[in-house]
XYZ file of C-alpha atoms in Angstrom:
374
model
C 52.224 253.636 108.252
C 51.395 254.946 104.783
C 50.491 252.320 102.181
C 51.064 254.706 99.272
C 51.183 258.473 98.884
C 52.697 260.820 96.319
C 53.694 264.324 97.319
C 54.783 266.774 94.615
C 57.271 269.207 96.150
C 58.015 271.459 93.170
C 57.380 271.866 89.461
C 59.391 273.614 86.758
C 57.547 273.688 83.445
C 56.157 270.165 83.100
C 58.975 268.674 85.207
C 58.056 267.599 88.759
C 59.986 266.497 91.823
C 58.422 264.777 94.781
C 58.322 261.754 97.065
C 56.427 258.465 96.895
C 55.866 257.239 100.449
C 55.438 253.515 101.067
C 55.781 251.173 104.035
C 59.237 249.980 102.982
C 60.589 253.479 102.461
C 60.409 256.699 100.471
C 61.147 256.981 96.755
C 62.481 260.328 95.550
C 61.210 261.399 92.127
C 62.222 261.660 89.373
C 63.424 258.134 90.179
C 65.487 255.615 88.245
C 64.929 251.965 89.183
C 67.846 249.592 88.508
C 66.619 246.370 86.939
C 66.976 243.241 89.062
C 65.536 240.790 86.544
C 66.165 237.519 88.381
C 66.329 238.757 91.999
C 69.716 240.369 91.336
C 70.955 243.598 89.810
C 73.585 241.958 87.641
C 77.205 242.278 88.868
C 76.123 244.183 92.003
C 75.510 243.439 95.682
C 72.289 244.992 96.925
C 74.039 247.152 99.518
C 76.112 248.638 96.708
C 72.979 249.306 94.650
C 71.607 251.227 97.620
C 74.912 253.074 98.059
C 74.605 254.333 94.482
C 71.472 256.237 95.540
C 68.713 253.880 94.382
C 65.503 253.994 96.435
C 63.708 251.187 94.578
C 64.569 248.353 92.196
C 62.590 246.393 89.618
C 61.980 242.639 89.564
C 60.718 240.585 86.642
C 57.597 238.445 86.921
C 58.250 236.373 83.785
C 61.788 235.333 84.687
C 61.050 234.706 88.372
C 57.936 232.637 87.659
C 60.034 230.331 85.478
C 63.103 230.209 87.730
C 63.173 229.690 90.673
C 59.352 229.937 90.674
C 57.091 232.380 92.517
C 55.856 229.748 94.950
C 59.438 228.873 95.902
C 60.320 232.552 96.437
C 57.264 232.845 98.700
C 58.351 229.807 100.727
C 61.783 231.385 101.128
C 60.331 234.559 102.627
C 59.542 236.676 99.567
C 61.647 238.552 97.065
C 62.995 241.129 99.539
C 64.447 238.522 101.879
C 65.486 236.212 99.039
C 67.468 238.895 97.217
C 68.628 240.970 100.192
C 66.819 244.227 99.326
C 64.531 245.568 102.043
C 63.364 248.752 100.318
C 60.497 248.975 97.778
C 60.455 246.662 94.765
C 58.351 247.201 91.643
C 57.577 244.072 89.645
C 56.523 244.186 86.017
C 53.592 242.048 84.934
C 55.452 239.636 82.669
C 53.492 240.681 79.606
C 56.318 242.345 77.713
C 58.702 239.401 78.183
C 56.056 236.929 77.058
C 55.610 238.934 73.866
C 59.335 239.452 73.227
C 60.997 236.233 74.442
C 58.509 233.465 73.706
C 58.475 232.204 70.141
C 55.460 229.992 70.770
C 52.606 231.990 72.231
C 48.879 232.328 71.798
C 47.000 235.431 72.911
C 43.332 235.100 73.834
C 40.936 237.104 75.977
C 41.854 234.845 78.884
C 45.567 235.635 78.695
C 48.719 234.418 76.981
C 49.731 230.780 76.637
C 53.442 230.488 75.948
C 56.423 228.175 75.920
C 59.240 228.878 78.367
C 62.430 230.089 76.707
C 64.308 227.946 79.251
C 62.863 224.485 78.736
C 59.849 224.737 76.437
C 57.321 224.038 79.212
C 53.872 225.517 78.625
C 52.366 228.229 80.830
C 49.309 230.473 80.955
C 49.847 234.041 82.099
C 46.601 235.900 82.717
C 45.770 239.049 84.680
C 44.800 236.893 87.637
C 47.944 234.737 87.491
C 50.161 237.806 87.082
C 48.637 239.361 90.210
C 49.092 236.066 92.075
C 52.765 235.806 91.093
C 53.481 239.396 92.099
C 51.696 238.784 95.404
C 53.791 235.643 96.029
C 56.935 237.633 95.289
C 55.832 240.267 97.817
C 55.995 243.173 95.368
C 55.451 246.697 96.693
C 54.378 248.200 93.351
C 52.461 245.734 91.201
C 51.973 246.321 87.475
C 48.793 245.428 85.586
C 48.979 242.675 83.016
C 48.902 244.090 79.507
C 49.872 243.448 75.911
C 52.564 245.598 74.301
C 52.229 245.569 70.492
C 54.882 246.970 68.194
C 54.337 250.619 67.295
C 54.500 249.875 63.560
C 51.359 247.735 63.615
C 48.208 249.018 61.829
C 46.055 251.342 63.925
C 43.170 248.880 64.149
C 45.518 246.195 65.503
C 46.909 248.607 68.115
C 43.371 249.719 69.018
C 42.163 246.144 69.585
C 45.241 245.373 71.660
C 44.786 248.515 73.763
C 41.116 247.743 74.384
C 41.965 244.205 75.509
C 44.697 245.592 77.792
C 42.089 247.859 79.374
C 39.840 244.850 80.028
C 42.850 243.084 81.497
C 43.514 246.178 83.638
C 40.045 245.840 85.185
C 40.662 242.152 85.873
C 44.082 243.004 87.327
C 42.471 245.567 89.637
C 39.878 243.039 90.835
C 42.481 240.299 91.374
C 44.820 242.695 93.195
C 41.990 243.863 95.472
C 41.283 240.237 96.377
C 44.872 239.858 97.614
C 44.123 240.424 101.294
C 47.081 241.580 103.389
C 49.273 242.161 100.340
C 46.747 244.577 98.839
C 46.662 246.491 102.116
C 50.389 247.321 101.994
C 51.144 247.453 98.260
C 50.206 249.597 95.272
C 48.884 248.837 91.792
C 49.810 250.777 88.654
C 47.845 250.799 85.406
C 49.604 250.866 82.032
C 48.576 253.233 79.241
C 48.833 251.775 75.736
C 48.060 253.081 72.248
C 51.510 253.214 70.616
C 52.104 256.631 69.002
C 48.435 257.533 68.500
C 47.146 260.444 70.604
C 43.496 259.391 70.376
C 44.181 255.800 71.417
C 46.393 256.996 74.252
C 43.597 259.272 75.480
C 41.061 256.446 75.362
C 43.448 254.235 77.302
C 44.130 256.947 79.905
C 40.402 257.540 80.380
C 39.732 253.821 80.849
C 42.513 253.484 83.406
C 41.437 256.588 85.305
C 37.896 255.216 85.473
C 39.215 252.009 87.060
C 41.495 253.939 89.425
C 45.144 253.174 90.198
C 47.842 254.350 92.588
C 50.082 255.313 89.680
C 50.101 255.164 85.908
C 52.717 253.819 83.515
C 53.271 254.843 79.918
C 53.800 251.570 78.091
C 54.493 250.707 74.490
C 57.431 253.079 73.988
C 61.178 252.400 73.741
C 60.344 249.435 71.522
C 62.161 250.592 68.414
C 60.243 253.742 67.437
C 63.226 256.050 68.015
C 63.735 258.999 70.345
C 62.000 261.576 68.134
C 58.782 259.556 67.948
C 58.966 258.723 71.646
C 59.335 262.381 72.613
C 56.495 263.349 70.254
C 54.258 260.878 72.115
C 55.469 262.130 75.493
C 54.486 265.640 74.433
C 50.868 264.577 75.095
C 50.746 261.183 76.875
C 51.794 262.151 80.448
C 49.252 264.977 80.628
C 46.471 262.557 79.700
C 47.097 260.798 83.026
C 46.079 262.069 86.491
C 48.406 264.885 87.585
C 48.357 263.851 91.252
C 49.713 260.345 90.612
C 53.194 259.140 89.625
C 53.859 258.671 85.920
C 56.215 255.836 85.028
C 57.831 255.487 81.579
C 58.633 251.811 81.217
C 61.932 250.574 79.818
C 63.633 253.966 79.328
C 66.429 254.615 78.764
C 69.565 256.468 77.667
C 70.589 259.431 79.865
C 69.350 261.958 77.289
C 66.048 260.026 77.120
C 65.625 260.499 80.863
C 66.225 264.247 80.720
C 63.805 264.680 77.808
C 61.126 262.591 79.510
C 61.417 264.466 82.822
C 61.000 267.685 80.812
C 57.698 266.226 79.631
C 56.370 265.324 83.084
C 57.564 261.748 83.752
C 58.444 260.721 87.325
C 59.787 257.134 87.198
C 62.021 255.068 84.922
C 63.657 251.668 84.616
C 66.108 250.303 82.068
C 68.714 247.543 81.742
C 71.056 249.939 79.909
C 73.395 250.980 82.761
C 73.979 247.385 83.875
C 74.037 245.769 80.412
C 76.359 248.459 79.090
C 78.645 248.033 82.078
C 79.038 244.338 81.295
C 79.839 245.192 77.686
C 82.514 247.800 78.357
C 80.468 250.982 77.982
C 80.587 253.695 80.631
C 78.217 256.656 80.846
C 79.825 259.980 81.782
C 78.798 263.639 81.892
C 80.673 264.036 78.594
C 78.930 261.151 76.856
C 79.405 257.371 76.729
C 82.864 255.801 76.568
C 83.885 252.438 75.094
C 86.487 251.160 77.529
C 87.721 248.583 75.010
C 88.996 251.429 72.854
C 92.800 251.521 72.589
C 92.937 255.220 73.428
C 92.290 254.344 77.085
C 95.200 251.879 77.339
C 97.592 254.297 79.067
C 95.130 256.874 80.426
C 95.750 257.279 84.161
C 92.712 259.501 84.686
C 89.328 258.438 86.118
C 86.314 257.535 84.017
C 84.669 260.819 84.968
C 86.295 263.548 87.046
C 82.860 264.696 88.263
C 81.865 261.267 89.572
C 82.366 260.364 93.271
C 81.694 256.631 92.803
C 84.164 254.008 94.110
C 85.200 253.082 90.565
C 86.111 256.645 89.644
C 87.887 257.387 92.906
C 90.019 254.210 92.949
C 90.690 253.024 89.400
C 92.091 254.482 86.172
C 90.752 254.268 82.657
C 93.861 252.261 81.798
C 93.033 249.616 84.417
C 89.395 249.405 83.350
C 90.517 249.070 79.719
C 92.835 246.214 80.761
C 90.059 244.405 82.657
C 87.676 244.513 79.728
C 90.275 243.523 77.155
C 91.261 240.618 79.416
C 87.689 239.459 79.989
C 88.028 239.849 83.752
C 84.668 239.867 85.573
C 85.832 242.751 87.774
C 85.646 244.993 84.707
C 81.915 244.343 84.396
C 81.422 244.889 88.115
C 83.278 248.209 88.240
C 81.638 249.697 85.136
C 78.184 248.580 86.313
C 78.794 250.251 89.666
C 79.892 253.461 87.968
C 76.949 253.472 85.552
C 74.422 253.043 88.359
C 76.058 255.858 90.300
C 76.003 258.054 87.203
C 72.286 257.421 86.606
C 71.472 258.205 90.242
C 73.579 261.376 90.139
C 71.688 262.425 87.021
C 68.350 261.887 88.794
C 69.566 263.779 91.878
C 70.745 266.625 89.672
C 67.350 266.838 88.004
C 65.533 266.769 91.345
C 67.650 269.632 92.660
C 67.285 271.659 89.456
C 63.490 271.320 89.487
C 63.315 272.274 93.169
C 65.426 275.373 92.491
C 63.565 276.415 89.328
C 66.545 275.983 87.000
C 65.656 272.785 85.165
C 65.696 274.342 81.696
C 69.286 275.474 82.215
C 70.250 272.098 83.714
C 68.836 270.227 80.717
C 70.562 272.565 78.240
C 73.918 272.223 80.013
C 73.543 268.447 80.196
C 72.799 268.093 76.487
C 75.640 270.453 75.558
C 78.187 268.311 77.386
C 76.700 264.831 76.935
C 75.944 265.070 73.217
C 79.092 267.024 72.293
C 81.200 264.053 71.236
């Protein structure tokens, strides 16, 4: 069986569609990975996540190492068995959460010492420990350990951070390679850093390419810089990475972010937005997002989105969904989350088909016309 392979089936401008082949199944690209932070995609059963069209989900190293603990997950048969998802899982390295969630942290060349946001206990997360945790979880796509500085930091601060992340990437590669059987069936992705700076991004891409990875992520975006700045960076960053490997934009994003990033050559995405928004009463539709708490839905007998074939849209009215969210009923969060995941997967499928048929420019224009009209 194939450990990891990436086949590009068609291109249209910079946009690509293809297939990542792994032992636990194929991943169609462009791909959106629902986020399963703590071994669950919130408000969803795993079979329903799969029914939405997802080929792969994301798990979170930081949260799982703190609760229930990576060693416990390993004793219970690994993350796939524990959470009931038998297809590929990508795990992030934990670095971003350490930087964003831990008030008490100290960054050194060795790694990051931090206090748990749960109970204040102290931990060291290093490249080696991150690789060990992801191995214990049984991850299929392992992410290098890196630091993700804010984009508004001075250039010299971002440069030093990027250079340390590249040293950590080498250590991650070495620790992953020492993982025995896990390394023989899993893949390792490097993470490009450098914020919004083209020169720093190029230096990072060159360092990662020299080390050699199965795929390459574009890190350090979607951290508050805004869509215009993100797209300006994506105008050059993906092409700095090897063309024959998957390119993964971490933590993105809104539906119009996804379309713009695919236009610029990105193949993989993850974001909490469809699930978090679903819990908070927001639904994504082909005609833009809807706030289901809004009174205008109170007596609307129509579906969320007439173009959507998901179970929520085919069985329930806007009026009922409005009632659930106004009443604080948990079913409201479940139904909107299900719809949002279906919508994201339909969007990815639509982009794959448009690229394959050489009509992606028209698809993107039609999408933006309808989605951004309101």
